[in-house]
PDB file of C-alpha atoms in Angstrom:
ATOM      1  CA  UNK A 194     -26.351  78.726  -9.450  1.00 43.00           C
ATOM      2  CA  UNK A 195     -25.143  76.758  -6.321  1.00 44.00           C
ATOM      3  CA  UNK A 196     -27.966  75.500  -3.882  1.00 45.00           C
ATOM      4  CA  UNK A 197     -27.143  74.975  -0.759  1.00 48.00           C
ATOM      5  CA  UNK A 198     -29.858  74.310   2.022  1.00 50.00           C
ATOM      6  CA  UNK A 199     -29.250  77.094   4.137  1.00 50.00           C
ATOM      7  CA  UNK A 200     -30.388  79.010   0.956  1.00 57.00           C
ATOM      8  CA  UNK A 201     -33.701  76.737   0.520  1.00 58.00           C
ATOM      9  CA  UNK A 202     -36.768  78.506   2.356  1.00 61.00           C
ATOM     10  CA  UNK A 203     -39.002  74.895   2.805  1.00 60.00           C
ATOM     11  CA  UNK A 204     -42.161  77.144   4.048  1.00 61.00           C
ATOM     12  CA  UNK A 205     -42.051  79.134   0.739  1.00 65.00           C
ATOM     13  CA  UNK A 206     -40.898  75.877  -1.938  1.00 61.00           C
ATOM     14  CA  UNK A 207     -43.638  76.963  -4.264  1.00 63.00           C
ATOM     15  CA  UNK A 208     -42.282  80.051  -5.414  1.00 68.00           C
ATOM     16  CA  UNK A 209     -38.654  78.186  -5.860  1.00 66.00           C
ATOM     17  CA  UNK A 210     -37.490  78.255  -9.168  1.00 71.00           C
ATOM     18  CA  UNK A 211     -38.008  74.914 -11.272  1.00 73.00           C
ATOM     19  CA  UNK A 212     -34.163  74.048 -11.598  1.00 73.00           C
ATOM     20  CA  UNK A 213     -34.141  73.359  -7.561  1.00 71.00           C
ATOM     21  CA  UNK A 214     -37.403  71.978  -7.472  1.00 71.00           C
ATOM     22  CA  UNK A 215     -35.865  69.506  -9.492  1.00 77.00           C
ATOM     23  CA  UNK A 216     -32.757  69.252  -8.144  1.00 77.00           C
ATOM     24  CA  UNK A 217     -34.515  68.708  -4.204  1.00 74.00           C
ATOM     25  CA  UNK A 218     -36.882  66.277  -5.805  1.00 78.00           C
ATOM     26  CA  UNK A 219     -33.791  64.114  -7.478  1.00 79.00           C
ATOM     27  CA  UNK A 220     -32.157  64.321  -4.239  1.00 80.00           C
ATOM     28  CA  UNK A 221     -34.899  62.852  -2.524  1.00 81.00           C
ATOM     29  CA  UNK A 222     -35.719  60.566  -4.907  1.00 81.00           C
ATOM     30  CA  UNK A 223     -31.686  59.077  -5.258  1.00 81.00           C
ATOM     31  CA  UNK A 224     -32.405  59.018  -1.289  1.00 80.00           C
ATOM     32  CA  UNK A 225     -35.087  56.685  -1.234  1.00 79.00           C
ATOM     33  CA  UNK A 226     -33.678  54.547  -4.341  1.00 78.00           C
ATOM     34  CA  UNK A 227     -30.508  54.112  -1.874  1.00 78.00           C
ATOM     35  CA  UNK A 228     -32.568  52.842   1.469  1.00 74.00           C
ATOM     36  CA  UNK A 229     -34.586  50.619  -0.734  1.00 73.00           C
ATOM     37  CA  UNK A 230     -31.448  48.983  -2.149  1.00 71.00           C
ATOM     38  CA  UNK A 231     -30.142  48.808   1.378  1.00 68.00           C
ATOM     39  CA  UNK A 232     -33.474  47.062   2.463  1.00 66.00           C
ATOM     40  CA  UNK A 233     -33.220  44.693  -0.374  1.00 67.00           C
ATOM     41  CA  UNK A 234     -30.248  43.455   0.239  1.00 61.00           C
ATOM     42  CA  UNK A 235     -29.934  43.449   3.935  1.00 63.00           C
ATOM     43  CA  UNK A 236     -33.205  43.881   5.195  1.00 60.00           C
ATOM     44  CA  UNK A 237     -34.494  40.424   4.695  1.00 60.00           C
ATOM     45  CA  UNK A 238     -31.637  38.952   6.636  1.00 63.00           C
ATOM     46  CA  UNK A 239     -31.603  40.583   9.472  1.00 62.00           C
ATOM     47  CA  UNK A 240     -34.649  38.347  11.179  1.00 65.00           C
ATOM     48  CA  UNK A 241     -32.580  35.514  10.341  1.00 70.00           C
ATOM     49  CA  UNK A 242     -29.537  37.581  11.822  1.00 70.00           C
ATOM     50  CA  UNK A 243     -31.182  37.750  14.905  1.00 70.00           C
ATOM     51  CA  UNK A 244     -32.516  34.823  15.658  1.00 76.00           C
ATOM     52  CA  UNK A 245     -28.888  33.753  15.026  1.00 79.00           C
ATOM     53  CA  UNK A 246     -27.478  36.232  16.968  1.00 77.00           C
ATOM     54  CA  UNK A 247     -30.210  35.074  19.863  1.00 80.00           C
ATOM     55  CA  UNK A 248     -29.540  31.416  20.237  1.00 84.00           C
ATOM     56  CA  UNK A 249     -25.369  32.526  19.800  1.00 84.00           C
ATOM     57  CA  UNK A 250     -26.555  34.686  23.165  1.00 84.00           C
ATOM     58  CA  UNK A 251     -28.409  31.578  25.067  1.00 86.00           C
ATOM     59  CA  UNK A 252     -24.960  29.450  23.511  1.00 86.00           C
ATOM     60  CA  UNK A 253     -22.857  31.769  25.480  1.00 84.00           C
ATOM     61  CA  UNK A 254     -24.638  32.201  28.140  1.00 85.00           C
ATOM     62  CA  UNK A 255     -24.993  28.736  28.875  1.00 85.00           C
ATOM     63  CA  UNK A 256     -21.109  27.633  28.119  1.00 84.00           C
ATOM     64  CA  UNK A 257     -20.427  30.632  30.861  1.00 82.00           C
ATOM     65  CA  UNK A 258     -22.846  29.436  33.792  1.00 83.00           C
ATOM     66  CA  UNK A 259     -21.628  25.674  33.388  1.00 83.00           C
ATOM     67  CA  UNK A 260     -17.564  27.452  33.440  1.00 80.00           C
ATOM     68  CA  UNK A 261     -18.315  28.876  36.314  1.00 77.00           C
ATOM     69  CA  UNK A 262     -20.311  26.133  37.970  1.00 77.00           C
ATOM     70  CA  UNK A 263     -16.726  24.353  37.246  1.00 75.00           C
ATOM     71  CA  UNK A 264     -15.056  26.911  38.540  1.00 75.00           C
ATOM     72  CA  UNK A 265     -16.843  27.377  41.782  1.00 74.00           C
ATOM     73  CA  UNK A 266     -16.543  24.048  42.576  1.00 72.00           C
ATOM     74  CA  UNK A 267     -12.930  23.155  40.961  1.00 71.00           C
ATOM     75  CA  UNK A 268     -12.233  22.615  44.448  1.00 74.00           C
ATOM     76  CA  UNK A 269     -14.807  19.855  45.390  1.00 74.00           C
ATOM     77  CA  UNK A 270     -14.278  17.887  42.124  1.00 71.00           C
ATOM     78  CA  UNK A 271     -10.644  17.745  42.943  1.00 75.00           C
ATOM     79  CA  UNK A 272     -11.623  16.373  46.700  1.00 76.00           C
ATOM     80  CA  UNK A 273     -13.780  14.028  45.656  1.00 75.00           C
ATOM     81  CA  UNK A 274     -11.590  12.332  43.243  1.00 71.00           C
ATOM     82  CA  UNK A 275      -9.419  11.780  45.593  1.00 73.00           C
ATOM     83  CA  UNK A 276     -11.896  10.346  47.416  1.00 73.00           C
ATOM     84  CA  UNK A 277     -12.995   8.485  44.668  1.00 69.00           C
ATOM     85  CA  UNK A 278      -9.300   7.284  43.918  1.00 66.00           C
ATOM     86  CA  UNK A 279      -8.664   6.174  47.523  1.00 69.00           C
ATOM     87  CA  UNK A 280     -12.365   4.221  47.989  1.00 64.00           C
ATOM     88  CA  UNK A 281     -10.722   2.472  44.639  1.00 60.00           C
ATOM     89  CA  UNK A 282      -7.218   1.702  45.926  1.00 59.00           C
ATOM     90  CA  UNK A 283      -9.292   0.160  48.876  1.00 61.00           C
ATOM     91  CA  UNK A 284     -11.406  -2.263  46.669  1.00 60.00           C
ATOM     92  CA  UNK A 285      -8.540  -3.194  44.484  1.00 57.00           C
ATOM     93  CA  UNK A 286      -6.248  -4.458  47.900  1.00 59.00           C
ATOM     94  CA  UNK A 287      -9.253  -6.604  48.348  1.00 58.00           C
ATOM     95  CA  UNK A 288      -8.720  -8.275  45.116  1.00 62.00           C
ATOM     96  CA  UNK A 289      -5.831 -11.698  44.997  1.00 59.00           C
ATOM     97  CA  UNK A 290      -3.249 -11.797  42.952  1.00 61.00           C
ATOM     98  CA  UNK A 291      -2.666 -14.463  40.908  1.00 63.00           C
ATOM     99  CA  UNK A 292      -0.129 -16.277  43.831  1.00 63.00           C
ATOM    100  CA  UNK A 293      -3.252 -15.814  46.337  1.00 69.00           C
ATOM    101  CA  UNK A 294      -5.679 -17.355  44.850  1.00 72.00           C
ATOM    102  CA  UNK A 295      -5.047 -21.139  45.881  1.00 77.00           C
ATOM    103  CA  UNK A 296      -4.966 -19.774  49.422  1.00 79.00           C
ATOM    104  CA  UNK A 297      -7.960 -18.218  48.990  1.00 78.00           C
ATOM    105  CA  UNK A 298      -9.715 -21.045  47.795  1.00 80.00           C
ATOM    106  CA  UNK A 299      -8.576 -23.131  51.046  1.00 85.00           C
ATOM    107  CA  UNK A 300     -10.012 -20.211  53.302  1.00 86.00           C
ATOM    108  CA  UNK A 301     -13.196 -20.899  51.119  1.00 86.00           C
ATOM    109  CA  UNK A 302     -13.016 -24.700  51.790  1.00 86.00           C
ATOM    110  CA  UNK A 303     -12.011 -24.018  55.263  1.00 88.00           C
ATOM    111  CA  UNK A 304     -15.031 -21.974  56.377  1.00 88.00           C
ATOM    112  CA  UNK A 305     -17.369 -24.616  55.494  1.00 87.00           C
ATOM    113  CA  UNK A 306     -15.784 -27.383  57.099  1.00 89.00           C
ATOM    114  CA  UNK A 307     -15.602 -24.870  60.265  1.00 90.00           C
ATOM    115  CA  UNK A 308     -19.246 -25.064  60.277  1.00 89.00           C
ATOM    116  CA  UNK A 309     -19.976 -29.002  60.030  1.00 90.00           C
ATOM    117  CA  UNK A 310     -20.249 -28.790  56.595  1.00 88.00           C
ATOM    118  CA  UNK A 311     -19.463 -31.310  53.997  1.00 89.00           C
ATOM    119  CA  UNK A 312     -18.205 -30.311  50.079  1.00 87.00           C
ATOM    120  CA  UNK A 313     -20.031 -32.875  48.286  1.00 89.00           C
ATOM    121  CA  UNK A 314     -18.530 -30.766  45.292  1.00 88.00           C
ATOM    122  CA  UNK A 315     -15.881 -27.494  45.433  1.00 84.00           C
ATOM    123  CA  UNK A 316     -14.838 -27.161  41.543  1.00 85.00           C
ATOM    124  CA  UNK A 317     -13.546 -24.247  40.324  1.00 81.00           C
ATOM    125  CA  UNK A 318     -13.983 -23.212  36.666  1.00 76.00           C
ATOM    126  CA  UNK A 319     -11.136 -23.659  34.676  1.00 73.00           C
ATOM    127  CA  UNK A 320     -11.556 -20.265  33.113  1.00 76.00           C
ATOM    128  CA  UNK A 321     -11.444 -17.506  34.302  1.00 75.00           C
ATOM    129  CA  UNK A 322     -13.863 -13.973  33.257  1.00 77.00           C
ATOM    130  CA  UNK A 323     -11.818 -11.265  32.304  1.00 75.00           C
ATOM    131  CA  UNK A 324     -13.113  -8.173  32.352  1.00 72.00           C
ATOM    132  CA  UNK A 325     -11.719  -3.988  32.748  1.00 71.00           C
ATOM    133  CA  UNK A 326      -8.441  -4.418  35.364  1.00 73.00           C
ATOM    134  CA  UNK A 327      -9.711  -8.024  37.144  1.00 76.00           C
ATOM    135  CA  UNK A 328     -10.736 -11.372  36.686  1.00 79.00           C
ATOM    136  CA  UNK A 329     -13.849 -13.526  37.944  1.00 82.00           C
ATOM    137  CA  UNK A 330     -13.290 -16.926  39.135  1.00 83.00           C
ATOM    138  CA  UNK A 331     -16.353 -18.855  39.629  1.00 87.00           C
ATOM    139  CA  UNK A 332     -16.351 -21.868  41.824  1.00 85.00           C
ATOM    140  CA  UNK A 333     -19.321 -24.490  41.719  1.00 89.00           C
ATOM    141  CA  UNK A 334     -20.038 -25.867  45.304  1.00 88.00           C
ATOM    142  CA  UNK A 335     -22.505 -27.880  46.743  1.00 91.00           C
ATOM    143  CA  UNK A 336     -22.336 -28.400  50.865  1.00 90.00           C
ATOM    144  CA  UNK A 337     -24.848 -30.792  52.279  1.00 91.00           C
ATOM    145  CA  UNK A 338     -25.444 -30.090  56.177  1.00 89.00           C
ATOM    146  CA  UNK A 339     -27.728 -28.014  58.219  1.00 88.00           C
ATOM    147  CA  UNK A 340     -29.500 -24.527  58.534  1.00 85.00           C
ATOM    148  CA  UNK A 341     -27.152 -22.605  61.052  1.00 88.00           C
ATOM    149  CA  UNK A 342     -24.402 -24.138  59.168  1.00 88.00           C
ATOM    150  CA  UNK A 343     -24.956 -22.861  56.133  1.00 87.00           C
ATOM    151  CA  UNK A 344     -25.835 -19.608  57.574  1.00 87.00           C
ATOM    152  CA  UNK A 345     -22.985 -19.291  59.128  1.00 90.00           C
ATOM    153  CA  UNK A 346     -20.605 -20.286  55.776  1.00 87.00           C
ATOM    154  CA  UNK A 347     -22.153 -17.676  53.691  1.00 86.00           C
ATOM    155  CA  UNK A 348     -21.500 -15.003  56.907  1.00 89.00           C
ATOM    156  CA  UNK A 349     -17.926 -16.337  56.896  1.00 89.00           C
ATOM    157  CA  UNK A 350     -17.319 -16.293  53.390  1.00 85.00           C
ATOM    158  CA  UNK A 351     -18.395 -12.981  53.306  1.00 84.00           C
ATOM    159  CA  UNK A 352     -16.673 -11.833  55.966  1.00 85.00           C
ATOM    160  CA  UNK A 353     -13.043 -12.675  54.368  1.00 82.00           C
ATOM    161  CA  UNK A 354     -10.526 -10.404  54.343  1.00 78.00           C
ATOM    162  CA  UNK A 355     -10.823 -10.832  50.263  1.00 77.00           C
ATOM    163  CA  UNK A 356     -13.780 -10.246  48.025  1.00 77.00           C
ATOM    164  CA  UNK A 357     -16.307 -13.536  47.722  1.00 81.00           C
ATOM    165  CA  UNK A 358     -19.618 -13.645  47.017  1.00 83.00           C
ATOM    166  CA  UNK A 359     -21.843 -16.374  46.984  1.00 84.00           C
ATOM    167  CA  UNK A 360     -24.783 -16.377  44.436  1.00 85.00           C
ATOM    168  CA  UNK A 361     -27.089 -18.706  42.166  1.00 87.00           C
ATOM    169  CA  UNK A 362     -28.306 -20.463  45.643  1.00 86.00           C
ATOM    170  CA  UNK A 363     -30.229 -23.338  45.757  1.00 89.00           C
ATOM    171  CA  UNK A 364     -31.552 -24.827  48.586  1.00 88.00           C
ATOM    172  CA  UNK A 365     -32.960 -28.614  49.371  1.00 89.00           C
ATOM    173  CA  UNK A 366     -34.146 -30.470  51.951  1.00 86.00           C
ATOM    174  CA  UNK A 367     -34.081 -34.237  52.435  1.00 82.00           C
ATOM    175  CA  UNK A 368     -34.917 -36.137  55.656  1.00 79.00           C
ATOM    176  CA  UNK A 369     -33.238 -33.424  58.221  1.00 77.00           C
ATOM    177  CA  UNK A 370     -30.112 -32.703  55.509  1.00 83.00           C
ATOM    178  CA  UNK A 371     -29.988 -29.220  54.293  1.00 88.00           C
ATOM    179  CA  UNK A 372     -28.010 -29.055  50.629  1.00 91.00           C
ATOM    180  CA  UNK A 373     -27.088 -25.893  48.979  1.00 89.00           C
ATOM    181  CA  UNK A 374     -25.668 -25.779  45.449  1.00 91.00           C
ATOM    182  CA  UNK A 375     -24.545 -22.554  44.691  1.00 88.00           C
ATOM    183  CA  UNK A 376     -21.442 -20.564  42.737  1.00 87.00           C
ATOM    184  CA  UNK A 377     -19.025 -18.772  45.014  1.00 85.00           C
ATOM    185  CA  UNK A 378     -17.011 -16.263  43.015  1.00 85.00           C
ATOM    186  CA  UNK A 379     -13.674 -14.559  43.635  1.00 81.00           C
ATOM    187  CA  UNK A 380     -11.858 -12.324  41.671  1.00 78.00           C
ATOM    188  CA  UNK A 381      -8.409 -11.098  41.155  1.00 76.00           C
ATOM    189  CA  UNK A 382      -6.543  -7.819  39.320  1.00 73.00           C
ATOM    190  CA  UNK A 383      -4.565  -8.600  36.428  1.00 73.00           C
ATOM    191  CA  UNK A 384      -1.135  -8.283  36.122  1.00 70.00           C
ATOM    192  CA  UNK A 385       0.237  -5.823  34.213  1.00 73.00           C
ATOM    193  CA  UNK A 386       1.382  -8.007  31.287  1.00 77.00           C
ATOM    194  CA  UNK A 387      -2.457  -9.154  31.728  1.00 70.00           C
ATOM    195  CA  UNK A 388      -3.493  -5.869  31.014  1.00 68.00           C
ATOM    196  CA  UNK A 389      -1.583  -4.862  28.579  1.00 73.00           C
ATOM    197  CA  UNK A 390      -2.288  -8.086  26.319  1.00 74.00           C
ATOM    198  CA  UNK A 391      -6.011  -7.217  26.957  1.00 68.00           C
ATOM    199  CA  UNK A 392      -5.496  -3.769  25.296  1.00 72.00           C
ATOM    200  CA  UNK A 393      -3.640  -4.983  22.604  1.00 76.00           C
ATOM    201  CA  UNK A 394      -6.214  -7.305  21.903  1.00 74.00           C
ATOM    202  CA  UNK A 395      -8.721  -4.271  22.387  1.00 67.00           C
TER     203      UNK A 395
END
């Protein structure tokens, strides 16, 4: 009585016997019991499986073209940060140290009185701005004399070996005398005790 389906004729099943009837119908039956159970459990995650799977894909793919983006053009970063780094080093020799800064303030002084110009007021603040690696030093100044003059102070001023700008000008004009109030400020790089009280404090 075994059944085996090289023995099964499927163009003549009507005249099979009832016992493999049965026994092909069970089979069939346990088969589709099986891939619904499968479908059951799994099928209904597998859109959600997907769609994971899908924006994993666009994840990768993404994390791959900015690598090698970076890759490509390691090279370039690296050249300019240097760049970067040296433009820096530049700026920062620009900036007084603490021992410069009364000469600095005499150049100041000095460039107006080069140009006929009179201080009717050269205070600088007693505080200072801190801020990142330097410190702002603001100087009030008010210069009474004429046009070209005071042209020619701001040019000068600007012009210094170290960084001064001039800024919050005000102009006025009184019988042929020019006066400009304004605040010229310098700035300096801390020290490295400077710096690292500032971080503690940070």
């Amino acid at each position: 009585m075994n059944l085996t389906l090289g023995s099964l004729n499927f163009q003549d099943a009507g005249n099979w016997p009832n016992w493999q009837k049965a026994a092909v119908c069970a089979g069939i039956l346990a088969f589709v019991v099986v891939v619904g159970a499968l479908w059951i459990v799994f099928g209904e995650e597998m859109p959600n499986r997907l769609e994971q799977g899908e924006r994993e894909e666009i994840r990768l793919k993404a994390n791959y073209t900015e690598r090698k983006i970076k890759t490509i053009n390691h090279d370039l970063y690296i050249e300019q940060l240097d760049q970067i780094q040296r433009e820096f080093g530049a700026l920062v020799k620009k900036l007084p140290g603490r021992s410069e800064i009364d000469a600095l303030l005499v150049d100041v002084n000095q460039a107006g009185i080069a140009r006929g110009l009179q201080f009717d007021l050269f205070r600088p603040a007693q505080q200072e701005r801190k801020s990142g690696f330097y410190a702002e030093i603001p100087i009030n100044i008010k210069l009474t004399g004429d046009y070209h003059g005071m042209g020619g102070f701001v040019s000068d001023v600007a012009a210094l070996p170290r960084v001064v700008t001039v800024s919050d000008i005000s102009l006025a004009h009184n019988k042929g005398v020019l006066t400009m109030e304004a605040v010229a400020k310098t700035f300096r790089y801390l020290d490295e005790k400077e710096l690292a009280e500032q971080r503690a404090q940070q």
